[in-house]
C-alpha cells in the first residue's frame, strides 16, 4: 500500500522591510539602557550619589544575580504560551513598568537619608530594573525565531538587530554627559533625573515599534519538555555550548572595557569625563564597522574561521 505524499510545507510568510527595521529599532532602545547601565551607572552611584565602591560592587552583583533566575524562567514561560501569543504579550505588557524603573534607577535620593537606606533603595530599584530588562529583552530576543522560519529572513533580522544595538550604544555614549550637564545646568543629580525621563520616553518608543509592527508566525517546539530535561538537552548540544561560551567571554570583555572606561579616563589619564563619551562613541563606530564586515567575511571564510 502506497503512503500518501508528505504535505508540502507552506512558504514562509513575507516579512517586509518595515518589520525588519522596527525589529532593529527595538535593540537600539535596549542598548541605550544597556550602555547606560554598563558605562555610567557605577559612575552615577560612586561620583554622584557618593556610595562606597564596595557597596556599589555588591549592589551590581546582587542585581545581576537576580537576572540569572528570571531570564530562564521567562524563556520557559514563553515556551508554554499558545502559538502566535508567546512573546508579544510579555513585550507589550512589560514595557511601561520597564520605562518607570529606568527613571527610578537614576533618581538621586535625598542626601539627608542614612547612606544604608539610600543604598538599599537604589539597590532595590536597580535589581527591579535588571529583572524588568531581562523579562522584556528576553521576549524581544525570542522574536528572532518567532517572526520567520526562513534562515535568510532571520539573518536580516539579526543584522538589523546588531545595527540597531550599535547605533543605540553610539547615541548613549556621545550624548549622555553633555545632555546631563545641559539639563541640570551643572547639577548632575538633577541632570541625570531629567535626562533619564527623556531616555525612558525614547526607549519606550523604540521598543514599542517591534511590539506593534512585528508578528509571530512560527511556534516554538519543546513547550512540554520538563526544565530538567531541557537543561540536559542543552548541555548535550555541543554547538550551543560553544556559542554560549563565546557569548560569555564577549560579555565579560565588554563589561570590563566599557564599565571601567569612565574611571580610567578620570583617575588614570586625569582627563575630563566627556572624553570617556568620545572614546565610547569611537568604540561603537568600530563595532558598527565590524557588523558590516562580519557577513561578507562569514560568506568568504565561514563563521567558525571568522570567530577564531
PDB file of N, CA, C and O in Angstrom, residues 182-251:
ATOM      1  N   UNK A 182      23.733  69.824  30.381  1.00  0.00           N
ATOM      2  CA  UNK A 182      22.845  70.839  29.804  1.00  0.00           C
ATOM      3  C   UNK A 182      21.522  70.905  30.569  1.00  0.00           C
ATOM      4  O   UNK A 182      21.053  71.989  30.922  1.00  0.00           O
ATOM      5  N   UNK A 183      20.923  69.747  30.845  1.00  0.00           N
ATOM      6  CA  UNK A 183      19.623  69.731  31.511  1.00  0.00           C
ATOM      7  C   UNK A 183      19.729  70.141  32.973  1.00  0.00           C
ATOM      8  O   UNK A 183      18.815  70.761  33.525  1.00  0.00           O
ATOM      9  N   UNK A 184      20.839  69.776  33.620  1.00  0.00           N
ATOM     10  CA  UNK A 184      20.989  70.091  35.036  1.00  0.00           C
ATOM     11  C   UNK A 184      21.683  71.401  35.311  1.00  0.00           C
ATOM     12  O   UNK A 184      21.846  71.769  36.488  1.00  0.00           O
ATOM     13  N   UNK A 185      22.124  72.125  34.249  1.00  0.00           N
ATOM     14  CA  UNK A 185      22.847  73.402  34.421  1.00  0.00           C
ATOM     15  C   UNK A 185      24.016  73.232  35.399  1.00  0.00           C
ATOM     16  O   UNK A 185      24.237  74.067  36.288  1.00  0.00           O
ATOM     17  N   UNK A 186      24.766  72.138  35.217  1.00  0.00           N
ATOM     18  CA  UNK A 186      25.919  71.871  36.070  1.00  0.00           C
ATOM     19  C   UNK A 186      25.621  70.997  37.274  1.00  0.00           C
ATOM     20  O   UNK A 186      26.538  70.480  37.897  1.00  0.00           O
ATOM     21  N   UNK A 187      24.358  70.821  37.642  1.00  0.00           N
ATOM     22  CA  UNK A 187      23.958  69.945  38.739  1.00  0.00           C
ATOM     23  C   UNK A 187      23.654  68.559  38.158  1.00  0.00           C
ATOM     24  O   UNK A 187      22.595  68.336  37.568  1.00  0.00           O
ATOM     25  N   UNK A 188      24.587  67.642  38.304  1.00  0.00           N
ATOM     26  CA  UNK A 188      24.429  66.351  37.642  1.00  0.00           C
ATOM     27  C   UNK A 188      23.372  65.467  38.305  1.00  0.00           C
ATOM     28  O   UNK A 188      22.845  64.562  37.654  1.00  0.00           O
ATOM     29  N   UNK A 189      23.066  65.687  39.554  1.00  0.00           N
ATOM     30  CA  UNK A 189      21.979  64.923  40.165  1.00  0.00           C
ATOM     31  C   UNK A 189      20.661  65.256  39.469  1.00  0.00           C
ATOM     32  O   UNK A 189      19.916  64.365  39.055  1.00  0.00           O
ATOM     33  N   UNK A 190      20.373  66.539  39.339  1.00  0.00           N
ATOM     34  CA  UNK A 190      19.149  66.950  38.644  1.00  0.00           C
ATOM     35  C   UNK A 190      19.231  66.598  37.158  1.00  0.00           C
ATOM     36  O   UNK A 190      18.239  66.192  36.543  1.00  0.00           O
ATOM     37  N   UNK A 191      20.429  66.760  36.575  1.00  0.00           N
ATOM     38  CA  UNK A 191      20.592  66.474  35.161  1.00  0.00           C
ATOM     39  C   UNK A 191      20.319  65.024  34.820  1.00  0.00           C
ATOM     40  O   UNK A 191      19.655  64.720  33.822  1.00  0.00           O
ATOM     41  N   UNK A 192      20.808  64.101  35.651  1.00  0.00           N
ATOM     42  CA  UNK A 192      20.557  62.688  35.398  1.00  0.00           C
ATOM     43  C   UNK A 192      19.071  62.364  35.518  1.00  0.00           C
ATOM     44  O   UNK A 192      18.522  61.588  34.731  1.00  0.00           O
ATOM     45  N   UNK A 193      18.410  62.938  36.521  1.00  0.00           N
ATOM     46  CA  UNK A 193      16.972  62.668  36.699  1.00  0.00           C
ATOM     47  C   UNK A 193      16.175  63.123  35.478  1.00  0.00           C
ATOM     48  O   UNK A 193      15.323  62.380  34.958  1.00  0.00           O
ATOM     49  N   UNK A 194      16.461  64.332  34.980  1.00  0.00           N
ATOM     50  CA  UNK A 194      15.740  64.840  33.805  1.00  0.00           C
ATOM     51  C   UNK A 194      16.111  64.060  32.549  1.00  0.00           C
ATOM     52  O   UNK A 194      15.255  63.737  31.712  1.00  0.00           O
ATOM     53  N   UNK A 195      17.398  63.763  32.410  1.00  0.00           N
ATOM     54  CA  UNK A 195      17.851  63.035  31.219  1.00  0.00           C
ATOM     55  C   UNK A 195      17.219  61.656  31.138  1.00  0.00           C
ATOM     56  O   UNK A 195      16.811  61.210  30.056  1.00  0.00           O
ATOM     57  N   UNK A 196      17.082  60.971  32.274  1.00  0.00           N
ATOM     58  CA  UNK A 196      16.518  59.625  32.249  1.00  0.00           C
ATOM     59  C   UNK A 196      15.028  59.643  31.942  1.00  0.00           C
ATOM     60  O   UNK A 196      14.490  58.662  31.423  1.00  0.00           O
ATOM     61  N   UNK A 197      14.341  60.736  32.260  1.00  0.00           N
ATOM     62  CA  UNK A 197      12.937  60.841  31.840  1.00  0.00           C
ATOM     63  C   UNK A 197      12.841  60.895  30.317  1.00  0.00           C
ATOM     64  O   UNK A 197      11.987  60.245  29.706  1.00  0.00           O
ATOM     65  N   UNK A 198      13.739  61.645  29.698  1.00  0.00           N
ATOM     66  CA  UNK A 198      13.772  61.703  28.233  1.00  0.00           C
ATOM     67  C   UNK A 198      14.145  60.340  27.664  1.00  0.00           C
ATOM     68  O   UNK A 198      13.539  59.854  26.696  1.00  0.00           O
ATOM     69  N   UNK A 199      15.148  59.713  28.269  1.00  0.00           N
ATOM     70  CA  UNK A 199      15.598  58.396  27.791  1.00  0.00           C
ATOM     71  C   UNK A 199      14.465  57.376  27.871  1.00  0.00           C
ATOM     72  O   UNK A 199      14.261  56.572  26.948  1.00  0.00           O
ATOM     73  N   UNK A 200      13.726  57.389  28.978  1.00  0.00           N
ATOM     74  CA  UNK A 200      12.630  56.423  29.134  1.00  0.00           C
ATOM     75  C   UNK A 200      11.600  56.582  28.022  1.00  0.00           C
ATOM     76  O   UNK A 200      11.094  55.588  27.481  1.00  0.00           O
ATOM     77  N   UNK A 201      11.278  57.822  27.653  1.00  0.00           N
ATOM     78  CA  UNK A 201      10.303  58.050  26.575  1.00  0.00           C
ATOM     79  C   UNK A 201      10.855  57.587  25.237  1.00  0.00           C
ATOM     80  O   UNK A 201      10.143  56.949  24.440  1.00  0.00           O
ATOM     81  N   UNK A 202      12.127  57.893  24.955  1.00  0.00           N
ATOM     82  CA  UNK A 202      12.736  57.483  23.679  1.00  0.00           C
ATOM     83  C   UNK A 202      12.815  55.963  23.592  1.00  0.00           C
ATOM     84  O   UNK A 202      12.454  55.353  22.574  1.00  0.00           O
ATOM     85  N   UNK A 203      13.293  55.328  24.671  1.00  0.00           N
ATOM     86  CA  UNK A 203      13.422  53.871  24.673  1.00  0.00           C
ATOM     87  C   UNK A 203      12.045  53.216  24.561  1.00  0.00           C
ATOM     88  O   UNK A 203      11.867  52.228  23.835  1.00  0.00           O
ATOM     89  N   UNK A 204      11.060  53.769  25.264  1.00  0.00           N
ATOM     90  CA  UNK A 204       9.713  53.221  25.169  1.00  0.00           C
ATOM     91  C   UNK A 204       9.187  53.265  23.746  1.00  0.00           C
ATOM     92  O   UNK A 204       8.565  52.304  23.257  1.00  0.00           O
ATOM     93  N   UNK A 205       9.455  54.373  23.029  1.00  0.00           N
ATOM     94  CA  UNK A 205       9.001  54.485  21.637  1.00  0.00           C
ATOM     95  C   UNK A 205       9.723  53.487  20.741  1.00  0.00           C
ATOM     96  O   UNK A 205       9.112  52.852  19.863  1.00  0.00           O
ATOM     97  N   UNK A 206      11.025  53.314  20.961  1.00  0.00           N
ATOM     98  CA  UNK A 206      11.797  52.376  20.127  1.00  0.00           C
ATOM     99  C   UNK A 206      11.361  50.928  20.352  1.00  0.00           C
ATOM    100  O   UNK A 206      11.253  50.150  19.399  1.00  0.00           O
ATOM    101  N   UNK A 207      11.122  50.548  21.605  1.00  0.00           N
ATOM    102  CA  UNK A 207      10.713  49.172  21.890  1.00  0.00           C
ATOM    103  C   UNK A 207       9.259  48.943  21.481  1.00  0.00           C
ATOM    104  O   UNK A 207       8.872  47.821  21.134  1.00  0.00           O
ATOM    105  N   UNK A 208       8.456  50.000  21.487  1.00  0.00           N
ATOM    106  CA  UNK A 208       7.062  49.872  21.055  1.00  0.00           C
ATOM    107  C   UNK A 208       6.970  49.485  19.589  1.00  0.00           C
ATOM    108  O   UNK A 208       6.025  48.794  19.181  1.00  0.00           O
ATOM    109  N   UNK A 209       7.947  49.894  18.769  1.00  0.00           N
ATOM    110  CA  UNK A 209       7.900  49.607  17.332  1.00  0.00           C
ATOM    111  C   UNK A 209       7.856  48.101  17.044  1.00  0.00           C
ATOM    112  O   UNK A 209       6.963  47.646  16.316  1.00  0.00           O
ATOM    113  N   UNK A 210       8.791  47.281  17.583  1.00  0.00           N
ATOM    114  CA  UNK A 210       8.636  45.844  17.333  1.00  0.00           C
ATOM    115  C   UNK A 210       7.414  45.252  18.018  1.00  0.00           C
ATOM    116  O   UNK A 210       6.810  44.298  17.505  1.00  0.00           O
ATOM    117  N   UNK A 211       7.041  45.791  19.186  1.00  0.00           N
ATOM    118  CA  UNK A 211       5.859  45.270  19.868  1.00  0.00           C
ATOM    119  C   UNK A 211       4.595  45.517  19.046  1.00  0.00           C
ATOM    120  O   UNK A 211       3.644  44.730  19.107  1.00  0.00           O
ATOM    121  N   UNK A 212       4.595  46.583  18.260  1.00  0.00           N
ATOM    122  CA  UNK A 212       3.417  46.934  17.468  1.00  0.00           C
ATOM    123  C   UNK A 212       3.479  46.388  16.040  1.00  0.00           C
ATOM    124  O   UNK A 212       2.468  45.934  15.495  1.00  0.00           O
ATOM    125  N   UNK A 213       4.657  46.411  15.412  1.00  0.00           N
ATOM    126  CA  UNK A 213       4.757  46.133  13.981  1.00  0.00           C
ATOM    127  C   UNK A 213       5.249  44.731  13.644  1.00  0.00           C
ATOM    128  O   UNK A 213       5.127  44.307  12.491  1.00  0.00           O
ATOM    129  N   UNK A 214       5.833  44.028  14.613  1.00  0.00           N
ATOM    130  CA  UNK A 214       6.312  42.665  14.337  1.00  0.00           C
ATOM    131  C   UNK A 214       5.223  41.642  14.661  1.00  0.00           C
ATOM    132  O   UNK A 214       4.362  41.893  15.521  1.00  0.00           O
ATOM    133  N   UNK A 215       5.281  40.499  13.998  1.00  0.00           N
ATOM    134  CA  UNK A 215       4.243  39.479  14.128  1.00  0.00           C
ATOM    135  C   UNK A 215       4.879  38.115  14.366  1.00  0.00           C
ATOM    136  O   UNK A 215       5.926  37.796  13.795  1.00  0.00           O
ATOM    137  N   UNK A 216       4.227  37.320  15.204  1.00  0.00           N
ATOM    138  CA  UNK A 216       4.670  35.945  15.445  1.00  0.00           C
ATOM    139  C   UNK A 216       4.049  35.035  14.390  1.00  0.00           C
ATOM    140  O   UNK A 216       2.833  34.943  14.270  1.00  0.00           O
ATOM    141  N   UNK A 217       4.897  34.344  13.641  1.00  0.00           N
ATOM    142  CA  UNK A 217       4.420  33.435  12.597  1.00  0.00           C
ATOM    143  C   UNK A 217       4.864  31.994  12.836  1.00  0.00           C
ATOM    144  O   UNK A 217       4.411  31.084  12.142  1.00  0.00           O
ATOM    145  N   UNK A 218       5.782  31.785  13.769  1.00  0.00           N
ATOM    146  CA  UNK A 218       6.359  30.466  13.996  1.00  0.00           C
ATOM    147  C   UNK A 218       6.119  30.079  15.448  1.00  0.00           C
ATOM    148  O   UNK A 218       6.287  30.905  16.355  1.00  0.00           O
ATOM    149  N   UNK A 219       5.721  28.828  15.682  1.00  0.00           N
ATOM    150  CA  UNK A 219       5.546  28.316  17.043  1.00  0.00           C
ATOM    151  C   UNK A 219       6.787  27.528  17.431  1.00  0.00           C
ATOM    152  O   UNK A 219       7.294  26.725  16.647  1.00  0.00           O
ATOM    153  N   UNK A 220       7.292  27.751  18.626  1.00  0.00           N
ATOM    154  CA  UNK A 220       8.457  27.011  19.086  1.00  0.00           C
ATOM    155  C   UNK A 220       8.050  25.630  19.566  1.00  0.00           C
ATOM    156  O   UNK A 220       6.944  25.418  20.051  1.00  0.00           O
ATOM    157  N   UNK A 221       8.967  24.692  19.433  1.00  0.00           N
ATOM    158  CA  UNK A 221       8.728  23.321  19.893  1.00  0.00           C
ATOM    159  C   UNK A 221       9.363  23.133  21.260  1.00  0.00           C
ATOM    160  O   UNK A 221      10.239  23.877  21.674  1.00  0.00           O
ATOM    161  N   UNK A 222       8.923  22.108  21.970  1.00  0.00           N
ATOM    162  CA  UNK A 222       9.535  21.780  23.252  1.00  0.00           C
ATOM    163  C   UNK A 222       8.857  22.393  24.442  1.00  0.00           C
ATOM    164  O   UNK A 222       9.399  22.409  25.540  1.00  0.00           O
ATOM    165  N   UNK A 223       7.613  22.905  24.257  1.00  0.00           N
ATOM    166  CA  UNK A 223       6.925  23.518  25.378  1.00  0.00           C
ATOM    167  C   UNK A 223       6.541  22.536  26.458  1.00  0.00           C
ATOM    168  O   UNK A 223       6.345  22.925  27.607  1.00  0.00           O
ATOM    169  N   UNK A 224       6.406  21.236  26.113  1.00  0.00           N
ATOM    170  CA  UNK A 224       6.022  20.234  27.100  1.00  0.00           C
ATOM    171  C   UNK A 224       7.231  19.602  27.784  1.00  0.00           C
ATOM    172  O   UNK A 224       7.074  18.723  28.628  1.00  0.00           O
ATOM    173  N   UNK A 225       8.422  20.016  27.412  1.00  0.00           N
ATOM    174  CA  UNK A 225       9.631  19.421  27.978  1.00  0.00           C
ATOM    175  C   UNK A 225       9.847  19.931  29.403  1.00  0.00           C
ATOM    176  O   UNK A 225       9.727  21.125  29.668  1.00  0.00           O
ATOM    177  N   UNK A 226      10.169  19.029  30.310  1.00  0.00           N
ATOM    178  CA  UNK A 226      10.432  19.419  31.696  1.00  0.00           C
ATOM    179  C   UNK A 226      11.706  20.246  31.769  1.00  0.00           C
ATOM    180  O   UNK A 226      12.622  20.057  30.960  1.00  0.00           O
ATOM    181  N   UNK A 227      11.798  21.187  32.737  1.00  0.00           N
ATOM    182  CA  UNK A 227      13.008  22.018  32.837  1.00  0.00           C
ATOM    183  C   UNK A 227      14.290  21.200  32.959  1.00  0.00           C
ATOM    184  O   UNK A 227      15.298  21.531  32.337  1.00  0.00           O
ATOM    185  N   UNK A 228      14.268  20.121  33.752  1.00  0.00           N
ATOM    186  CA  UNK A 228      15.468  19.297  33.896  1.00  0.00           C
ATOM    187  C   UNK A 228      15.873  18.682  32.556  1.00  0.00           C
ATOM    188  O   UNK A 228      17.055  18.656  32.190  1.00  0.00           O
ATOM    189  N   UNK A 229      14.880  18.196  31.822  1.00  0.00           N
ATOM    190  CA  UNK A 229      15.141  17.600  30.525  1.00  0.00           C
ATOM    191  C   UNK A 229      15.686  18.640  29.542  1.00  0.00           C
ATOM    192  O   UNK A 229      16.577  18.354  28.731  1.00  0.00           O
ATOM    193  N   UNK A 230      15.157  19.854  29.637  1.00  0.00           N
ATOM    194  CA  UNK A 230      15.625  20.923  28.763  1.00  0.00           C
ATOM    195  C   UNK A 230      17.088  21.265  29.043  1.00  0.00           C
ATOM    196  O   UNK A 230      17.888  21.442  28.118  1.00  0.00           O
ATOM    197  N   UNK A 231      17.451  21.346  30.328  1.00  0.00           N
ATOM    198  CA  UNK A 231      18.835  21.654  30.690  1.00  0.00           C
ATOM    199  C   UNK A 231      19.769  20.562  30.194  1.00  0.00           C
ATOM    200  O   UNK A 231      20.851  20.838  29.645  1.00  0.00           O
ATOM    201  N   UNK A 232      19.372  19.298  30.375  1.00  0.00           N
ATOM    202  CA  UNK A 232      20.215  18.181  29.933  1.00  0.00           C
ATOM    203  C   UNK A 232      20.422  18.224  28.420  1.00  0.00           C
ATOM    204  O   UNK A 232      21.540  18.026  27.916  1.00  0.00           O
ATOM    205  N   UNK A 233      19.341  18.508  27.682  1.00  0.00           N
ATOM    206  CA  UNK A 233      19.464  18.551  26.222  1.00  0.00           C
ATOM    207  C   UNK A 233      20.347  19.708  25.763  1.00  0.00           C
ATOM    208  O   UNK A 233      21.109  19.583  24.797  1.00  0.00           O
ATOM    209  N   UNK A 234      20.273  20.843  26.464  1.00  0.00           N
ATOM    210  CA  UNK A 234      21.130  21.965  26.106  1.00  0.00           C
ATOM    211  C   UNK A 234      22.603  21.653  26.376  1.00  0.00           C
ATOM    212  O   UNK A 234      23.472  21.943  25.551  1.00  0.00           O
ATOM    213  N   UNK A 235      22.878  21.066  27.529  1.00  0.00           N
ATOM    214  CA  UNK A 235      24.260  20.744  27.869  1.00  0.00           C
ATOM    215  C   UNK A 235      24.844  19.702  26.925  1.00  0.00           C
ATOM    216  O   UNK A 235      26.063  19.647  26.729  1.00  0.00           O
ATOM    217  N   UNK A 236      24.002  18.866  26.350  1.00  0.00           N
ATOM    218  CA  UNK A 236      24.471  17.854  25.402  1.00  0.00           C
ATOM    219  C   UNK A 236      24.682  18.424  24.002  1.00  0.00           C
ATOM    220  O   UNK A 236      25.239  17.741  23.134  1.00  0.00           O
ATOM    221  N   UNK A 237      24.248  19.665  23.786  1.00  0.00           N
ATOM    222  CA  UNK A 237      24.357  20.292  22.468  1.00  0.00           C
ATOM    223  C   UNK A 237      25.705  21.005  22.379  1.00  0.00           C
ATOM    224  O   UNK A 237      25.912  22.065  22.981  1.00  0.00           O
ATOM    225  N   UNK A 238      26.633  20.428  21.614  1.00  0.00           N
ATOM    226  CA  UNK A 238      27.994  20.975  21.539  1.00  0.00           C
ATOM    227  C   UNK A 238      28.015  22.370  20.924  1.00  0.00           C
ATOM    228  O   UNK A 238      28.731  23.266  21.393  1.00  0.00           O
ATOM    229  N   UNK A 239      27.216  22.579  19.884  1.00  0.00           N
ATOM    230  CA  UNK A 239      27.181  23.891  19.241  1.00  0.00           C
ATOM    231  C   UNK A 239      26.666  24.957  20.205  1.00  0.00           C
ATOM    232  O   UNK A 239      27.192  26.080  20.252  1.00  0.00           O
ATOM    233  N   UNK A 240      25.626  24.597  21.000  1.00  0.00           N
ATOM    234  CA  UNK A 240      25.094  25.552  21.970  1.00  0.00           C
ATOM    235  C   UNK A 240      26.151  25.892  23.019  1.00  0.00           C
ATOM    236  O   UNK A 240      26.297  27.064  23.407  1.00  0.00           O
ATOM    237  N   UNK A 241      26.907  24.890  23.477  1.00  0.00           N
ATOM    238  CA  UNK A 241      27.948  25.145  24.482  1.00  0.00           C
ATOM    239  C   UNK A 241      29.012  26.091  23.937  1.00  0.00           C
ATOM    240  O   UNK A 241      29.477  26.999  24.629  1.00  0.00           O
ATOM    241  N   UNK A 242      29.399  25.886  22.691  1.00  0.00           N
ATOM    242  CA  UNK A 242      30.449  26.729  22.108  1.00  0.00           C
ATOM    243  C   UNK A 242      29.962  28.167  21.938  1.00  0.00           C
ATOM    244  O   UNK A 242      30.684  29.125  22.257  1.00  0.00           O
ATOM    245  N   UNK A 243      28.746  28.326  21.424  1.00  0.00           N
ATOM    246  CA  UNK A 243      28.223  29.677  21.226  1.00  0.00           C
ATOM    247  C   UNK A 243      27.994  30.388  22.555  1.00  0.00           C
ATOM    248  O   UNK A 243      28.271  31.581  22.689  1.00  0.00           O
ATOM    249  N   UNK A 244      27.489  29.640  23.549  1.00  0.00           N
ATOM    250  CA  UNK A 244      27.270  30.247  24.860  1.00  0.00           C
ATOM    251  C   UNK A 244      28.589  30.663  25.499  1.00  0.00           C
ATOM    252  O   UNK A 244      28.702  31.740  26.099  1.00  0.00           O
ATOM    253  N   UNK A 245      29.610  29.819  25.358  1.00  0.00           N
ATOM    254  CA  UNK A 245      30.925  30.180  25.886  1.00  0.00           C
ATOM    255  C   UNK A 245      31.500  31.408  25.214  1.00  0.00           C
ATOM    256  O   UNK A 245      32.067  32.293  25.877  1.00  0.00           O
ATOM    257  N   UNK A 246      31.341  31.490  23.886  1.00  0.00           N
ATOM    258  CA  UNK A 246      31.821  32.676  23.170  1.00  0.00           C
ATOM    259  C   UNK A 246      31.089  33.930  23.626  1.00  0.00           C
ATOM    260  O   UNK A 246      31.688  34.999  23.803  1.00  0.00           O
ATOM    261  N   UNK A 247      29.774  33.808  23.839  1.00  0.00           N
ATOM    262  CA  UNK A 247      29.000  34.955  24.294  1.00  0.00           C
ATOM    263  C   UNK A 247      29.409  35.378  25.708  1.00  0.00           C
ATOM    264  O   UNK A 247      29.516  36.576  26.002  1.00  0.00           O
ATOM    265  N   UNK A 248      29.667  34.412  26.586  1.00  0.00           N
ATOM    266  CA  UNK A 248      30.098  34.746  27.946  1.00  0.00           C
ATOM    267  C   UNK A 248      31.426  35.494  27.931  1.00  0.00           C
ATOM    268  O   UNK A 248      31.603  36.483  28.653  1.00  0.00           O
ATOM    269  N   UNK A 249      32.359  35.037  27.104  1.00  0.00           N
ATOM    270  CA  UNK A 249      33.645  35.718  27.013  1.00  0.00           C
ATOM    271  C   UNK A 249      33.481  37.124  26.442  1.00  0.00           C
ATOM    272  O   UNK A 249      34.118  38.077  26.901  1.00  0.00           O
ATOM    273  N   UNK A 250      32.611  37.263  25.444  1.00  0.00           N
ATOM    274  CA  UNK A 250      32.358  38.580  24.858  1.00  0.00           C
ATOM    275  C   UNK A 250      31.755  39.530  25.888  1.00  0.00           C
ATOM    276  O   UNK A 250      32.174  40.692  26.009  1.00  0.00           O
ATOM    277  N   UNK A 251      30.770  39.042  26.637  1.00  0.00           N
ATOM    278  CA  UNK A 251      30.132  39.893  27.639  1.00  0.00           C
ATOM    279  C   UNK A 251      31.102  40.248  28.765  1.00  0.00           C
ATOM    280  O   UNK A 251      31.084  41.377  29.283  1.00  0.00           O
TER     281      UNK A 251
END
